[in-house]
Amino acid sequence: MKLKLLFLLMLGALIAGCGKTENSNEPTAAELKMAQETGSKYAAALMSGLKDTLQTAIREKGVAGAVDVCNVQAMPLTRQAEGEGVSIKRTTNKYRNPENAPDETEKAALAYFETQLKESGSLPENYVQKVSENGEQFLYFYKPMQMAAVCLSCHGDPATMDENLLATLDQHYPNDMARGYSEGDFRGAIRVKIPLK
């Protein structure tokens, strides 16, 4: 009797093991290629729109005036870059706007970039995750952002910032964590959420 039970348990384990597939959280080669092509396009469109808007605002209104523009226009510009079921988010561990705070999945991606930077001294071009949400699957494409010199006016060392600028930042972002950067620092990532059909 014990031998028969042992045989049935082993047979059941063998059959159950045959039905398993590879880790479904890993994108296939085709999914990875599609995510990189689609994600790169959307991330570039967002960065171009934000850069153009901020440079124009700095020229016309100065750095403190650009903070007002960024406060009002950054999120709408992010949404304008979306399309075809694709959504975009800028995320970072040191966020200025709470809407950019990372969720657990995004924290894992940010940690990946930080680890790669620490281990190799440079950031990878991108990172892709396969994510299930409410029974649907998505690819999350991440494009890392590094701090550019022009960004340090608002994100650099507070000791070197203009008092009016600091007051404007404090007014718009009372819980601001996005200061103290140096040129080239890892700032965060653009996350492009791509539905799998």
PDB file of C-alpha atoms in Angstrom:
ATOM      1  CA  MET A   1       0.000   0.000   0.000  1.00  0.00           C
ATOM      2  CA  LYS A   2       2.790   2.404   0.921  1.00  0.00           C
ATOM      3  CA  LEU A   3       4.635   1.558  -2.285  1.00  0.00           C
ATOM      4  CA  LYS A   4       1.517   2.250  -4.373  1.00  0.00           C
ATOM      5  CA  LEU A   5       0.991   5.611  -2.612  1.00  0.00           C
ATOM      6  CA  LEU A   6       4.639   6.563  -3.149  1.00  0.00           C
ATOM      7  CA  PHE A   7       4.350   5.642  -6.848  1.00  0.00           C
ATOM      8  CA  LEU A   8       1.201   7.771  -7.270  1.00  0.00           C
ATOM      9  CA  LEU A   9       2.818  10.761  -5.521  1.00  0.00           C
ATOM     10  CA  MET A  10       5.905  10.532  -7.739  1.00  0.00           C
ATOM     11  CA  LEU A  11       3.767  10.186 -10.874  1.00  0.00           C
ATOM     12  CA  GLY A  12       1.684  13.218  -9.832  1.00  0.00           C
ATOM     13  CA  ALA A  13       4.824  15.302  -9.244  1.00  0.00           C
ATOM     14  CA  LEU A  14       6.193  14.271 -12.644  1.00  0.00           C
ATOM     15  CA  ILE A  15       2.971  15.192 -14.447  1.00  0.00           C
ATOM     16  CA  ALA A  16       2.712  18.516 -12.595  1.00  0.00           C
ATOM     17  CA  GLY A  17       6.299  19.336 -13.517  1.00  0.00           C
ATOM     18  CA  CYS A  18       5.677  18.692 -17.213  1.00  0.00           C
ATOM     19  CA  GLY A  19       2.966  21.342 -17.349  1.00  0.00           C
ATOM     20  CA  LYS A  20       5.202  24.152 -16.116  1.00  0.00           C
ATOM     21  CA  THR A  21       6.628  26.719 -18.484  1.00  0.00           C
ATOM     22  CA  GLU A  22       9.712  28.860 -18.185  1.00  0.00           C
ATOM     23  CA  ASN A  23       9.558  31.850 -15.870  1.00  0.00           C
ATOM     24  CA  SER A  24       6.718  33.873 -17.385  1.00  0.00           C
ATOM     25  CA  ASN A  25       8.125  37.032 -15.796  1.00  0.00           C
ATOM     26  CA  GLU A  26      11.030  37.047 -18.231  1.00  0.00           C
ATOM     27  CA  PRO A  27      10.322  38.636 -21.622  1.00  0.00           C
ATOM     28  CA  THR A  28      10.978  36.534 -24.708  1.00  0.00           C
ATOM     29  CA  ALA A  29      13.550  37.720 -27.254  1.00  0.00           C
ATOM     30  CA  ALA A  30      10.735  39.034 -29.493  1.00  0.00           C
ATOM     31  CA  GLU A  31       9.083  40.849 -26.570  1.00  0.00           C
ATOM     32  CA  LEU A  32      12.409  42.333 -25.537  1.00  0.00           C
ATOM     33  CA  LYS A  33      13.022  43.643 -29.067  1.00  0.00           C
ATOM     34  CA  MET A  34       9.512  45.106 -29.304  1.00  0.00           C
ATOM     35  CA  ALA A  35       9.819  46.747 -25.871  1.00  0.00           C
ATOM     36  CA  GLN A  36      13.167  48.291 -26.774  1.00  0.00           C
ATOM     37  CA  GLU A  37      11.899  49.668 -30.088  1.00  0.00           C
ATOM     38  CA  THR A  38       8.599  50.984 -28.723  1.00  0.00           C
ATOM     39  CA  GLY A  39       9.989  52.148 -25.393  1.00  0.00           C
ATOM     40  CA  SER A  40      12.922  53.994 -26.941  1.00  0.00           C
ATOM     41  CA  LYS A  41      10.585  55.879 -29.278  1.00  0.00           C
ATOM     42  CA  TYR A  42       8.253  57.027 -26.498  1.00  0.00           C
ATOM     43  CA  ALA A  43      11.037  57.840 -24.029  1.00  0.00           C
ATOM     44  CA  ALA A  44      12.848  59.950 -26.650  1.00  0.00           C
ATOM     45  CA  ALA A  45       9.641  61.839 -27.495  1.00  0.00           C
ATOM     46  CA  LEU A  46       9.048  62.640 -23.828  1.00  0.00           C
ATOM     47  CA  MET A  47      12.616  63.765 -23.174  1.00  0.00           C
ATOM     48  CA  SER A  48      12.626  65.957 -26.280  1.00  0.00           C
ATOM     49  CA  GLY A  49       9.334  67.627 -25.303  1.00  0.00           C
ATOM     50  CA  LEU A  50      10.418  68.242 -21.710  1.00  0.00           C
ATOM     51  CA  LYS A  51      13.836  69.553 -22.746  1.00  0.00           C
ATOM     52  CA  ASP A  52      12.407  71.965 -25.336  1.00  0.00           C
ATOM     53  CA  THR A  53       9.759  73.267 -22.920  1.00  0.00           C
ATOM     54  CA  LEU A  54      12.235  73.815 -20.082  1.00  0.00           C
ATOM     55  CA  GLN A  55      14.873  75.466 -22.272  1.00  0.00           C
ATOM     56  CA  THR A  56      12.261  77.878 -23.632  1.00  0.00           C
ATOM     57  CA  ALA A  57      11.008  78.637 -20.108  1.00  0.00           C
ATOM     58  CA  ILE A  58      14.543  79.267 -18.816  1.00  0.00           C
ATOM     59  CA  ARG A  59      15.246  81.641 -21.729  1.00  0.00           C
ATOM     60  CA  GLU A  60      11.985  83.535 -21.275  1.00  0.00           C
ATOM     61  CA  LYS A  61      11.432  83.457 -17.496  1.00  0.00           C
ATOM     62  CA  GLY A  62      14.710  82.445 -15.882  1.00  0.00           C
ATOM     63  CA  VAL A  63      15.313  79.361 -13.771  1.00  0.00           C
ATOM     64  CA  ALA A  64      12.742  80.249 -11.077  1.00  0.00           C
ATOM     65  CA  GLY A  65      10.129  80.835 -13.795  1.00  0.00           C
ATOM     66  CA  ALA A  66      10.973  77.484 -15.328  1.00  0.00           C
ATOM     67  CA  VAL A  67      10.087  75.795 -12.024  1.00  0.00           C
ATOM     68  CA  ASP A  68       6.545  77.130 -12.403  1.00  0.00           C
ATOM     69  CA  VAL A  69       6.398  75.806 -15.974  1.00  0.00           C
ATOM     70  CA  CYS A  70       7.768  72.426 -14.902  1.00  0.00           C
ATOM     71  CA  ASN A  71       5.297  72.245 -12.015  1.00  0.00           C
ATOM     72  CA  VAL A  72       2.334  72.893 -14.296  1.00  0.00           C
ATOM     73  CA  GLN A  73       3.434  71.284 -17.580  1.00  0.00           C
ATOM     74  CA  ALA A  74       5.657  68.263 -16.808  1.00  0.00           C
ATOM     75  CA  MET A  75       2.825  65.824 -16.084  1.00  0.00           C
ATOM     76  CA  PRO A  76       0.656  66.961 -19.050  1.00  0.00           C
ATOM     77  CA  LEU A  77       3.709  66.713 -21.334  1.00  0.00           C
ATOM     78  CA  THR A  78       4.265  63.187 -20.058  1.00  0.00           C
ATOM     79  CA  ARG A  79       0.665  62.270 -20.884  1.00  0.00           C
ATOM     80  CA  GLN A  80       0.917  63.905 -24.337  1.00  0.00           C
ATOM     81  CA  ALA A  81       3.796  61.579 -25.203  1.00  0.00           C
ATOM     82  CA  GLU A  82       1.560  58.542 -24.610  1.00  0.00           C
ATOM     83  CA  GLY A  83      -0.398  56.685 -27.273  1.00  0.00           C
ATOM     84  CA  GLU A  84      -1.476  53.300 -28.675  1.00  0.00           C
ATOM     85  CA  GLY A  85      -2.322  52.006 -25.189  1.00  0.00           C
ATOM     86  CA  VAL A  86       1.151  52.970 -23.984  1.00  0.00           C
ATOM     87  CA  SER A  87       1.539  54.946 -20.759  1.00  0.00           C
ATOM     88  CA  ILE A  88       4.628  56.788 -19.530  1.00  0.00           C
ATOM     89  CA  LYS A  89       5.902  57.714 -16.096  1.00  0.00           C
ATOM     90  CA  ARG A  90       9.069  59.350 -14.825  1.00  0.00           C
ATOM     91  CA  THR A  91      10.146  57.666 -11.604  1.00  0.00           C
ATOM     92  CA  THR A  92      12.957  58.017  -9.097  1.00  0.00           C
ATOM     93  CA  ASN A  93      13.776  57.242  -5.481  1.00  0.00           C
ATOM     94  CA  LYS A  94      14.557  60.937  -4.911  1.00  0.00           C
ATOM     95  CA  TYR A  95      11.381  62.444  -6.322  1.00  0.00           C
ATOM     96  CA  ARG A  96      10.241  66.029  -6.276  1.00  0.00           C
ATOM     97  CA  ASN A  97       6.639  65.374  -7.290  1.00  0.00           C
ATOM     98  CA  PRO A  98       4.949  62.553  -5.312  1.00  0.00           C
ATOM     99  CA  GLU A  99       3.296  61.359  -8.554  1.00  0.00           C
ATOM    100  CA  ASN A 100       6.778  60.210  -9.628  1.00  0.00           C
ATOM    101  CA  ALA A 101       7.307  58.012  -6.547  1.00  0.00           C
ATOM    102  CA  PRO A 102       8.170  54.442  -7.565  1.00  0.00           C
ATOM    103  CA  ASP A 103       5.969  51.444  -6.853  1.00  0.00           C
ATOM    104  CA  GLU A 104       7.586  48.121  -5.868  1.00  0.00           C
ATOM    105  CA  THR A 105       8.123  47.007  -9.476  1.00  0.00           C
ATOM    106  CA  GLU A 106       9.736  50.340 -10.361  1.00  0.00           C
ATOM    107  CA  LYS A 107      11.901  50.204  -7.226  1.00  0.00           C
ATOM    108  CA  ALA A 108      13.321  46.900  -8.487  1.00  0.00           C
ATOM    109  CA  ALA A 109      14.180  48.524 -11.836  1.00  0.00           C
ATOM    110  CA  LEU A 110      15.809  51.518 -10.143  1.00  0.00           C
ATOM    111  CA  ALA A 111      17.819  49.138  -7.942  1.00  0.00           C
ATOM    112  CA  TYR A 112      18.936  47.285 -11.085  1.00  0.00           C
ATOM    113  CA  PHE A 113      20.298  50.504 -12.603  1.00  0.00           C
ATOM    114  CA  GLU A 114      21.992  51.523  -9.349  1.00  0.00           C
ATOM    115  CA  THR A 115      23.646  48.099  -9.041  1.00  0.00           C
ATOM    116  CA  GLN A 116      24.837  48.148 -12.652  1.00  0.00           C
ATOM    117  CA  LEU A 117      26.262  51.650 -12.205  1.00  0.00           C
ATOM    118  CA  LYS A 118      28.043  50.643  -9.011  1.00  0.00           C
ATOM    119  CA  GLU A 119      29.460  47.417 -10.472  1.00  0.00           C
ATOM    120  CA  SER A 120      30.439  48.607 -13.956  1.00  0.00           C
ATOM    121  CA  GLY A 121      30.717  52.379 -13.609  1.00  0.00           C
ATOM    122  CA  SER A 122      28.105  52.993 -16.309  1.00  0.00           C
ATOM    123  CA  LEU A 123      24.374  52.650 -16.809  1.00  0.00           C
ATOM    124  CA  PRO A 124      22.882  50.123 -19.232  1.00  0.00           C
ATOM    125  CA  GLU A 125      20.884  51.621 -22.103  1.00  0.00           C
ATOM    126  CA  ASN A 126      17.616  50.205 -20.791  1.00  0.00           C
ATOM    127  CA  TYR A 127      15.910  47.536 -18.728  1.00  0.00           C
ATOM    128  CA  VAL A 128      12.742  45.549 -19.477  1.00  0.00           C
ATOM    129  CA  GLN A 129      10.370  43.777 -17.092  1.00  0.00           C
ATOM    130  CA  LYS A 130       7.375  41.570 -17.911  1.00  0.00           C
ATOM    131  CA  VAL A 131       4.584  42.405 -15.475  1.00  0.00           C
ATOM    132  CA  SER A 132       1.115  40.949 -14.822  1.00  0.00           C
ATOM    133  CA  GLU A 133      -1.606  43.314 -13.645  1.00  0.00           C
ATOM    134  CA  ASN A 134      -5.217  42.291 -13.105  1.00  0.00           C
ATOM    135  CA  GLY A 135      -4.884  39.334 -15.461  1.00  0.00           C
ATOM    136  CA  GLU A 136      -3.200  41.362 -18.219  1.00  0.00           C
ATOM    137  CA  GLN A 137       0.456  41.334 -19.189  1.00  0.00           C
ATOM    138  CA  PHE A 138       2.629  44.360 -19.893  1.00  0.00           C
ATOM    139  CA  LEU A 139       6.220  45.091 -20.727  1.00  0.00           C
ATOM    140  CA  TYR A 140       7.819  47.832 -18.666  1.00  0.00           C
ATOM    141  CA  PHE A 141      10.636  49.506 -20.584  1.00  0.00           C
ATOM    142  CA  TYR A 142      12.937  51.720 -18.525  1.00  0.00           C
ATOM    143  CA  LYS A 143      15.276  54.357 -19.935  1.00  0.00           C
ATOM    144  CA  PRO A 144      17.721  55.618 -17.291  1.00  0.00           C
ATOM    145  CA  MET A 145      18.129  59.365 -16.805  1.00  0.00           C
ATOM    146  CA  GLN A 146      21.394  60.996 -15.817  1.00  0.00           C
ATOM    147  CA  MET A 147      21.778  64.474 -14.399  1.00  0.00           C
ATOM    148  CA  ALA A 148      22.815  66.996 -17.060  1.00  0.00           C
ATOM    149  CA  ALA A 149      24.652  70.220 -16.205  1.00  0.00           C
ATOM    150  CA  VAL A 150      21.628  72.392 -17.084  1.00  0.00           C
ATOM    151  CA  CYS A 151      19.503  70.422 -14.579  1.00  0.00           C
ATOM    152  CA  LEU A 152      21.781  71.300 -11.669  1.00  0.00           C
ATOM    153  CA  SER A 153      20.261  74.788 -11.432  1.00  0.00           C
ATOM    154  CA  CYS A 154      17.247  73.166  -9.762  1.00  0.00           C
ATOM    155  CA  HIS A 155      18.587  69.754  -8.731  1.00  0.00           C
ATOM    156  CA  GLY A 156      22.158  70.527  -7.649  1.00  0.00           C
ATOM    157  CA  ASP A 157      23.680  71.647  -4.363  1.00  0.00           C
ATOM    158  CA  PRO A 158      21.143  73.838  -2.490  1.00  0.00           C
ATOM    159  CA  ALA A 159      24.033  75.883  -1.050  1.00  0.00           C
ATOM    160  CA  THR A 160      24.749  77.192  -4.557  1.00  0.00           C
ATOM    161  CA  MET A 161      21.116  77.885  -5.508  1.00  0.00           C
ATOM    162  CA  ASP A 162      19.519  81.323  -5.659  1.00  0.00           C
ATOM    163  CA  GLU A 163      17.314  82.081  -2.626  1.00  0.00           C
ATOM    164  CA  ASN A 164      14.328  82.974  -4.833  1.00  0.00           C
ATOM    165  CA  LEU A 165      14.692  79.661  -6.638  1.00  0.00           C
ATOM    166  CA  LEU A 166      14.836  77.745  -3.350  1.00  0.00           C
ATOM    167  CA  ALA A 167      11.727  79.574  -2.134  1.00  0.00           C
ATOM    168  CA  THR A 168       9.887  78.696  -5.361  1.00  0.00           C
ATOM    169  CA  LEU A 169      10.937  75.040  -5.093  1.00  0.00           C
ATOM    170  CA  ASP A 170       9.871  74.899  -1.445  1.00  0.00           C
ATOM    171  CA  GLN A 171       6.512  76.460  -2.311  1.00  0.00           C
ATOM    172  CA  HIS A 172       5.721  73.969  -5.086  1.00  0.00           C
ATOM    173  CA  TYR A 173       7.440  70.926  -3.576  1.00  0.00           C
ATOM    174  CA  PRO A 174       7.478  71.071   0.245  1.00  0.00           C
ATOM    175  CA  ASN A 175       8.737  67.462   0.492  1.00  0.00           C
ATOM    176  CA  ASP A 176      11.307  67.765  -2.310  1.00  0.00           C
ATOM    177  CA  MET A 177      14.000  65.061  -2.281  1.00  0.00           C
ATOM    178  CA  ALA A 178      15.442  65.874  -5.724  1.00  0.00           C
ATOM    179  CA  ARG A 179      18.353  68.075  -4.692  1.00  0.00           C
ATOM    180  CA  GLY A 180      22.047  67.500  -4.107  1.00  0.00           C
ATOM    181  CA  TYR A 181      22.847  65.902  -7.452  1.00  0.00           C
ATOM    182  CA  SER A 182      26.064  66.270  -9.423  1.00  0.00           C
ATOM    183  CA  GLU A 183      26.460  66.128 -13.183  1.00  0.00           C
ATOM    184  CA  GLY A 184      26.247  62.544 -14.436  1.00  0.00           C
ATOM    185  CA  ASP A 185      24.461  61.169 -11.352  1.00  0.00           C
ATOM    186  CA  PHE A 186      21.721  58.593 -11.896  1.00  0.00           C
ATOM    187  CA  ARG A 187      18.479  60.599 -11.648  1.00  0.00           C
ATOM    188  CA  GLY A 188      15.852  57.911 -12.199  1.00  0.00           C
ATOM    189  CA  ALA A 189      14.122  56.372 -15.195  1.00  0.00           C
ATOM    190  CA  ILE A 190      11.411  56.895 -17.744  1.00  0.00           C
ATOM    191  CA  ARG A 191       9.068  53.918 -17.531  1.00  0.00           C
ATOM    192  CA  VAL A 192       7.096  53.072 -20.670  1.00  0.00           C
ATOM    193  CA  LYS A 193       4.249  50.616 -20.019  1.00  0.00           C
ATOM    194  CA  ILE A 194       3.474  48.592 -23.151  1.00  0.00           C
ATOM    195  CA  PRO A 195       0.459  46.243 -23.289  1.00  0.00           C
ATOM    196  CA  LEU A 196       1.015  42.701 -24.554  1.00  0.00           C
ATOM    197  CA  LYS A 197      -1.825  41.602 -26.796  1.00  0.00           C
TER     198      LYS A 197
END
